[in-house]
Amino acid sequence: MVVNNWQVFLVVYSKATTGWSQLYFIAWYFTSVLICINLFTALILENFITKWDRHQQQLSEGLREDEITIRTTVHSMFRDMLTEPTEEELIKELQQHPHLELRL
């Protein structure tokens, strides 16, 4: 995003063009370095801290290290609430589909 000595490029471009190039380089610096990289770092840290807190909470609840599982997929998070449909329910839903002609 930004190379070393970007201020040197800023001075050279401002001499070769107009003073608006300085505004461009400063805006690019704030956008790319100060905002994007800091947001990316913050997301990584937040994810790590959340997983660490969850792990520590499970340890404090008395779970052993090998019993601790972190649910990361939607299926594993809602596994207890999901029920598998029967074959009759599937066939009924497929027969009611407006763009599918099912011949049995």
XYZ file of C-alpha atoms in Angstrom, residues 51-90:
40
model
C -11.895 -17.349 21.046
C -9.537 -16.947 24.000
C -12.363 -15.741 26.269
C -14.613 -18.608 25.180
C -11.827 -21.099 25.816
C -11.103 -19.642 29.261
C -14.806 -19.672 30.129
C -15.086 -23.336 29.196
C -12.020 -24.122 31.298
C -13.494 -22.272 34.269
C -16.722 -24.275 33.899
C -14.716 -27.387 34.651
C -14.365 -28.854 31.173
C -11.183 -30.726 30.404
C -8.937 -29.576 27.602
C -9.969 -32.453 25.306
C -13.700 -31.807 25.907
C -13.579 -28.205 24.726
C -14.937 -27.674 21.232
C -15.376 -24.347 19.557
C -18.335 -24.343 17.219
C -17.355 -22.496 14.075
C -19.953 -23.512 11.498
C -23.614 -22.662 11.345
C -24.516 -26.350 11.330
C -22.550 -27.072 14.486
C -23.943 -24.003 16.260
C -27.572 -25.000 15.587
C -27.115 -28.783 15.546
C -29.481 -29.322 18.463
C -32.328 -27.472 16.743
C -31.964 -29.119 13.301
C -34.061 -32.104 12.317
C -33.597 -34.125 9.178
C -36.715 -34.287 6.998
C -38.277 -37.612 6.147
C -38.335 -38.942 2.612
C -42.069 -38.234 2.318
C -41.542 -34.598 3.321
C -38.789 -34.237 0.744
